[in-house]
Coordinates of N, CA, C and O in Angstrom, one line a residue:
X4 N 8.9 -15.5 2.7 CA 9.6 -15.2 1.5 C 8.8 -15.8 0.4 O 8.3 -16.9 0.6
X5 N 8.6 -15.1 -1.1 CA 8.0 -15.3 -2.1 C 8.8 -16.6 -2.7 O 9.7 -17.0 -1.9
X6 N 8.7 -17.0 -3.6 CA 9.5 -17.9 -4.6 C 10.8 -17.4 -5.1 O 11.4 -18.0 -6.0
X7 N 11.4 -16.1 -4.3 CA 12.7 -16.2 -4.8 C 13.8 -16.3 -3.5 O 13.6 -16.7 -2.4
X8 N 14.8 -15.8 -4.0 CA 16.1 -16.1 -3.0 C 16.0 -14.6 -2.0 O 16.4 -14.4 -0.9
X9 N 15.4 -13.8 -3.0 CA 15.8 -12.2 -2.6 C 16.8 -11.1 -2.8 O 17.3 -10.9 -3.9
X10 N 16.9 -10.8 -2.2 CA 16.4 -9.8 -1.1 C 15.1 -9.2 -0.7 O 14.9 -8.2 -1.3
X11 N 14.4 -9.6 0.1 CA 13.4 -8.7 0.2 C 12.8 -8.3 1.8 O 13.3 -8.7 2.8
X12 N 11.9 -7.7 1.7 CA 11.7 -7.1 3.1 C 12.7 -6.5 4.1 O 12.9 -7.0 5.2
X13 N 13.3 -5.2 3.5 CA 14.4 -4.9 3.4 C 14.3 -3.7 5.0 O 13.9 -2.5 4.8
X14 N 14.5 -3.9 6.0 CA 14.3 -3.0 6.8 C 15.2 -2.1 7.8 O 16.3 -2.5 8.2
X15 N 14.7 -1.1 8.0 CA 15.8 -0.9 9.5 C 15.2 -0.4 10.5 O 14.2 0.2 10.6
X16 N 16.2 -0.8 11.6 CA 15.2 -0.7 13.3 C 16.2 -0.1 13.9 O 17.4 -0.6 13.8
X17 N 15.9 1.1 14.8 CA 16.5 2.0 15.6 C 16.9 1.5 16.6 O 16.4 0.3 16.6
X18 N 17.6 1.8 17.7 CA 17.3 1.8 19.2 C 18.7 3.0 19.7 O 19.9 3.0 19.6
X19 N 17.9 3.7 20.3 CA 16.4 3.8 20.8 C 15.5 3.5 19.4 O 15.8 3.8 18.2
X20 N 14.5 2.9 19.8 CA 13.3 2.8 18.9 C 12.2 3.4 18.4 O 11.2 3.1 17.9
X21 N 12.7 4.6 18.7 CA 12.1 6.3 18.1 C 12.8 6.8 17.2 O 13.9 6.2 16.9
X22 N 12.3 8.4 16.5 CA 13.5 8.9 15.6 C 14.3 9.8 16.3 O 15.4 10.2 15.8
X23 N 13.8 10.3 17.8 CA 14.2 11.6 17.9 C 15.0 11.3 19.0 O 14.6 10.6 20.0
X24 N 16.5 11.9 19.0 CA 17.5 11.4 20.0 C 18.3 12.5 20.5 O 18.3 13.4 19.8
X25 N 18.7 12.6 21.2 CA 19.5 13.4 22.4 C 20.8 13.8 21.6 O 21.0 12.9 20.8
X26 N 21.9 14.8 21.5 CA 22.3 14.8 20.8 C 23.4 14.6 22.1 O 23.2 14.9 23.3
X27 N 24.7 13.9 21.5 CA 25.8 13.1 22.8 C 24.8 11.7 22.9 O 25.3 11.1 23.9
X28 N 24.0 11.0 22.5 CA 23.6 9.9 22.3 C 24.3 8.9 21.4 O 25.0 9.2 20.4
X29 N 24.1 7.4 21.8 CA 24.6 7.0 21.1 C 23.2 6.0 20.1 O 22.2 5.4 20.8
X30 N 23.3 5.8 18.5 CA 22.4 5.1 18.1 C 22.6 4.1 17.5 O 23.6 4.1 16.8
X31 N 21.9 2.9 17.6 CA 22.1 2.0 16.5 C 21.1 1.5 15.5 O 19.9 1.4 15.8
X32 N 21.4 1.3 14.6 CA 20.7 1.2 13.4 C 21.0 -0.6 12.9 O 22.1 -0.9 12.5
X33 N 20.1 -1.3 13.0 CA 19.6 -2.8 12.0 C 18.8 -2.9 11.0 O 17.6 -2.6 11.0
X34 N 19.8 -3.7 9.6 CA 19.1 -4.0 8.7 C 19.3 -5.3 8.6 O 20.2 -6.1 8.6
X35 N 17.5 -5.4 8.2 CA 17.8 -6.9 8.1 C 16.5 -7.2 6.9 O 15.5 -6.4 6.6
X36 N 16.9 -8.7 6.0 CA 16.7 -8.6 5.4 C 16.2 -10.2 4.9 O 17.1 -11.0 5.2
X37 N 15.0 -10.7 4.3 CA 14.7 -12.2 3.8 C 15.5 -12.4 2.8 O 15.0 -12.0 1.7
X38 N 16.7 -13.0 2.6 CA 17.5 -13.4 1.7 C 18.1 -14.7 2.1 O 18.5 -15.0 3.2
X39 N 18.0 -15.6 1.0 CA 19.1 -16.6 0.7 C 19.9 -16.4 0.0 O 19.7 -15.6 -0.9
X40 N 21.3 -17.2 0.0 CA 22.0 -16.8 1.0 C 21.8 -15.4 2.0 O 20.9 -14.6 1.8
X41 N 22.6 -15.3 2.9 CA 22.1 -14.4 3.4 C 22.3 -13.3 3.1 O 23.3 -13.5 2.4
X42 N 22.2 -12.1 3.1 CA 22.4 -10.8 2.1 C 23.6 -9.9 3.0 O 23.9 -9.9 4.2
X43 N 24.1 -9.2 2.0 CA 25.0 -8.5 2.7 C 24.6 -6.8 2.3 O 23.7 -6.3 1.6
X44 N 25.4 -6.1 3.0 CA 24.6 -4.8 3.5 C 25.6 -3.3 3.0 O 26.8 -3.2 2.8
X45 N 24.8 -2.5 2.9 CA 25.6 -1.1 2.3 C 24.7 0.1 3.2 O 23.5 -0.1 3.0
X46 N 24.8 1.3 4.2 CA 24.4 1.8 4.6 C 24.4 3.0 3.2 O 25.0 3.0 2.1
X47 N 23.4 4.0 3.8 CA 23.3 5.3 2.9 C 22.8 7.0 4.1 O 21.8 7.4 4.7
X48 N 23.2 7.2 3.9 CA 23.0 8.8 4.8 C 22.8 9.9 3.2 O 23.7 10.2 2.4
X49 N 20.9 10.4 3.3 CA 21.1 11.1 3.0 C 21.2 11.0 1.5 O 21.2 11.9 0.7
X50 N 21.3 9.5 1.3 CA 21.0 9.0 -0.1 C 22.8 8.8 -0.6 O 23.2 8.2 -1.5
X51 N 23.4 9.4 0.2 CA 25.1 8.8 -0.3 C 25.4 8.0 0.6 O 25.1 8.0 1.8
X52 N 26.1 7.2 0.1 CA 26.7 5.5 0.7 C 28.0 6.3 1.5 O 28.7 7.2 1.2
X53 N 27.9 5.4 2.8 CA 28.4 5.5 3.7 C 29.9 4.4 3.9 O 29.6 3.2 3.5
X54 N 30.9 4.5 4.2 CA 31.5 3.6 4.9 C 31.5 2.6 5.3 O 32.6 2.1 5.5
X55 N 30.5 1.8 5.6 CA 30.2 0.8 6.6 C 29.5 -0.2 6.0 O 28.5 0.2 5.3
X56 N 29.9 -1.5 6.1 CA 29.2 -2.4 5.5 C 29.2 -3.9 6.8 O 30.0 -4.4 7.6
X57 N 27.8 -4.1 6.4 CA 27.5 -5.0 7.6 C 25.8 -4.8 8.1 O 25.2 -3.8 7.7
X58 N 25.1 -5.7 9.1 CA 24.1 -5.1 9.4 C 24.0 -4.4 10.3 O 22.8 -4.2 10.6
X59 N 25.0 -3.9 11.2 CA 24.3 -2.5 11.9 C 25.5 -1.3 11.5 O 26.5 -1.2 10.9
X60 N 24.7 -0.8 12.1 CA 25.5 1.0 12.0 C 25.5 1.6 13.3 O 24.5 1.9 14.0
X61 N 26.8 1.9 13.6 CA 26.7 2.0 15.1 C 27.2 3.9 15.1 O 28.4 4.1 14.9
X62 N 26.6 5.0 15.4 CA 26.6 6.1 15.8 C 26.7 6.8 17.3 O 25.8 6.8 18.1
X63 N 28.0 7.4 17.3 CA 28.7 7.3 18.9 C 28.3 9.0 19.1 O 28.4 10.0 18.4
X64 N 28.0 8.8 20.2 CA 27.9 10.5 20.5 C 27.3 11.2 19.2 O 28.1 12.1 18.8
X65 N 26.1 11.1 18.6 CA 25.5 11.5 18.0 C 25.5 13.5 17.9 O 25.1 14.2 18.8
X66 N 25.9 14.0 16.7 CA 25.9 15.2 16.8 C 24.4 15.9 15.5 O 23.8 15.1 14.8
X67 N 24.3 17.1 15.6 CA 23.4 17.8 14.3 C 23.7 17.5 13.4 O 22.7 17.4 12.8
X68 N 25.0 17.2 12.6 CA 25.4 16.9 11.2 C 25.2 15.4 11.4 O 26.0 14.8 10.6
X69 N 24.3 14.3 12.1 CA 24.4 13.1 12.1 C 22.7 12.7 11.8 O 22.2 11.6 11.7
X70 N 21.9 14.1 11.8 CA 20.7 14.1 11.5 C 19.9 14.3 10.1 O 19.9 15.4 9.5
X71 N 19.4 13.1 9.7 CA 18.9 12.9 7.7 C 18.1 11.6 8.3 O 17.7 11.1 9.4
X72 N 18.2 11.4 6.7 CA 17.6 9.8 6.5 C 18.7 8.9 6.1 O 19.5 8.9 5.1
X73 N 18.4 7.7 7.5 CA 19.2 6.3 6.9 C 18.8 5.5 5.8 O 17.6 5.6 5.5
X74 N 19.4 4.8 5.3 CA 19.0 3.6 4.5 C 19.8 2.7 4.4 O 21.0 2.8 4.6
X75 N 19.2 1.7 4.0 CA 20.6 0.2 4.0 C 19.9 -0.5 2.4 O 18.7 -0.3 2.0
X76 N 20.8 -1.4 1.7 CA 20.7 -1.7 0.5 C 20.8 -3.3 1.3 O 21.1 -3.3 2.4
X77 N 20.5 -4.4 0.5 CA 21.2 -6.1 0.8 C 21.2 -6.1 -0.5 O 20.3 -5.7 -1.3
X78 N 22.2 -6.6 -0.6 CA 22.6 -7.7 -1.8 C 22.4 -9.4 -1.1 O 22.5 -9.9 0.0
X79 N 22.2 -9.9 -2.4 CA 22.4 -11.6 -2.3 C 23.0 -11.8 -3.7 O 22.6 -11.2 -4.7
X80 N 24.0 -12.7 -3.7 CA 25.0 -13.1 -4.4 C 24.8 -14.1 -5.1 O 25.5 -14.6 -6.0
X81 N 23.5 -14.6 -4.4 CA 23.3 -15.4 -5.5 C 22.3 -15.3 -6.6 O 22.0 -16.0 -7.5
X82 N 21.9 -14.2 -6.2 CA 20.2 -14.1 -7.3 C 20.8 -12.4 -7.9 O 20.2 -11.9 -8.8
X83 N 22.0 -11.5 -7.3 CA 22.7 -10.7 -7.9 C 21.6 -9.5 -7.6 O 21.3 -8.4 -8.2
X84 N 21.3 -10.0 -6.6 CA 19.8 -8.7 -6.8 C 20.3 -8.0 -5.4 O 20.8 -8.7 -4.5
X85 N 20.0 -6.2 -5.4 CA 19.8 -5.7 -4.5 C 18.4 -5.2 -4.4 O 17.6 -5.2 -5.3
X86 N 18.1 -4.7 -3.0 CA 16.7 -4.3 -2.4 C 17.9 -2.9 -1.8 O 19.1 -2.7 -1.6
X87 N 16.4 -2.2 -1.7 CA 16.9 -0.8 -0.7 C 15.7 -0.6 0.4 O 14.6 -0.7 -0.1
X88 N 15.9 -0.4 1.6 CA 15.0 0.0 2.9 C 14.6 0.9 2.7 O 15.4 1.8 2.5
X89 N 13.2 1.3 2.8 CA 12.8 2.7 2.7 C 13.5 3.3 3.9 O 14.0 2.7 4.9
X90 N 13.4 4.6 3.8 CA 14.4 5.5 4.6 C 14.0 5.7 6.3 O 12.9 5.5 6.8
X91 N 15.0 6.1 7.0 CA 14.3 6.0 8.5 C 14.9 7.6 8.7 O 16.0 8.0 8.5
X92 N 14.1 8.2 9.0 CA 14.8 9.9 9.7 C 15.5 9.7 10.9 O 15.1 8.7 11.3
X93 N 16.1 10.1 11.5 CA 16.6 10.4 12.7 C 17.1 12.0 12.9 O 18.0 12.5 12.3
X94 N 16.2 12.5 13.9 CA 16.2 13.7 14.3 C 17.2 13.8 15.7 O 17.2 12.8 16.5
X95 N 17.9 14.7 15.8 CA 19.0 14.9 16.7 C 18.7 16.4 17.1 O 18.9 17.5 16.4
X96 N 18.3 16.3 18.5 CA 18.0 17.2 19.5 C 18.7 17.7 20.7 O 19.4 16.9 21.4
X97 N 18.7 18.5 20.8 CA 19.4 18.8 22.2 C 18.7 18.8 23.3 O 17.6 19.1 23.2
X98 N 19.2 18.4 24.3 CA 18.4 18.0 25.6 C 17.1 18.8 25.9 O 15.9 18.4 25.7
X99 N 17.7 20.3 26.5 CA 16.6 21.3 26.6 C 15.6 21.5 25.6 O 14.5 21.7 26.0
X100 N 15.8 21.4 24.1 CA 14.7 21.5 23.0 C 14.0 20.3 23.3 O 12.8 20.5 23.4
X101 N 14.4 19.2 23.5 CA 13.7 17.6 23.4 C 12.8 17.2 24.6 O 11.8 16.5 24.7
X102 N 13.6 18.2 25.7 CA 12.3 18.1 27.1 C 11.5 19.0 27.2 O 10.6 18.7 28.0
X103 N 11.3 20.2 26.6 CA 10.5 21.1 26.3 C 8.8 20.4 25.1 O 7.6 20.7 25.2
X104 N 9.8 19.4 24.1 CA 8.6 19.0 22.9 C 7.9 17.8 23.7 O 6.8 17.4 23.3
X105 N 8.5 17.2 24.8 CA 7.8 15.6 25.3 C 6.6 16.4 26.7 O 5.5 16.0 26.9
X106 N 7.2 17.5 27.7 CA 6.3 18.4 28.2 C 5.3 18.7 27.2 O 4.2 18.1 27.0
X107 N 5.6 19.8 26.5 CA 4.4 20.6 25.7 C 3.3 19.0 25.2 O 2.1 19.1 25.0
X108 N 4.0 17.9 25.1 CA 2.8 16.8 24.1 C 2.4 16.4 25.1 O 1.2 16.3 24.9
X109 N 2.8 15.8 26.7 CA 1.7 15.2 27.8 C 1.5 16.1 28.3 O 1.8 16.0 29.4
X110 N 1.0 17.4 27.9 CA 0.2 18.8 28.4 C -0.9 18.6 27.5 O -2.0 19.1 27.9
X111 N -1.0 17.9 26.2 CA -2.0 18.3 25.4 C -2.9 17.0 25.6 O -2.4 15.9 25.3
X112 N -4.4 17.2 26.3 CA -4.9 16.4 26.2 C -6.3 16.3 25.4 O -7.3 15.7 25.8
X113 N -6.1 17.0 24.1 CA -7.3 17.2 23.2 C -7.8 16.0 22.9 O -8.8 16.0 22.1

């Protein structure tokens, strides 16, 4: 962390730890962030704020309308500052499409 309180290095991590997921999957999403105090959190789908505040985002049985870009904001309360995570995609597939695209790529050995 630089000389301030923060928020900064504002991120989020999947797991699975890819973008592209099974759809009936379930995902979770962490943001985390260099803040003192410690920062608190606002999810975004899609660029509109979501529901959920906290650092994860938990997505249950994952459907097609569950597929965009995430993002998470921190605040720190003490320095009044927010940060925003650059965005993470999450692509939502269906089984047969998703085993078809992981075949066709260890077939290609150019």
């Amino acid at each position: 962390m630089h000389n301030t309180d923060g928020p900064e290095e504002v991120l989020v991590k999947t797991s699975p730890s890819y973008g592209n997921v099974i759809e009936g999957s379930d995902i979770l999403l962490s943001c985390s962030a260099d803040s003192r105090p410690a920062a608190s959190f606002e999810w975004f789908f899609n660029e509109n704020q979501i529901l959920n505040f906290g650092s994860e985002l938990n997505i249950i049985h994952a459907g097609m309308n569950d597929e965009g870009e995430y993002s998470c904001r921190a605040f720190n309360n003490k320095t009044s500052r927010y940060q925003s995570s650059p965005p993470m995609y999450i692509n939502v597939e269906d089984d047969l499409r998703l085993i078809i695209v992981m075949i066709s790529q260890r077939g290609n050995y150019s």
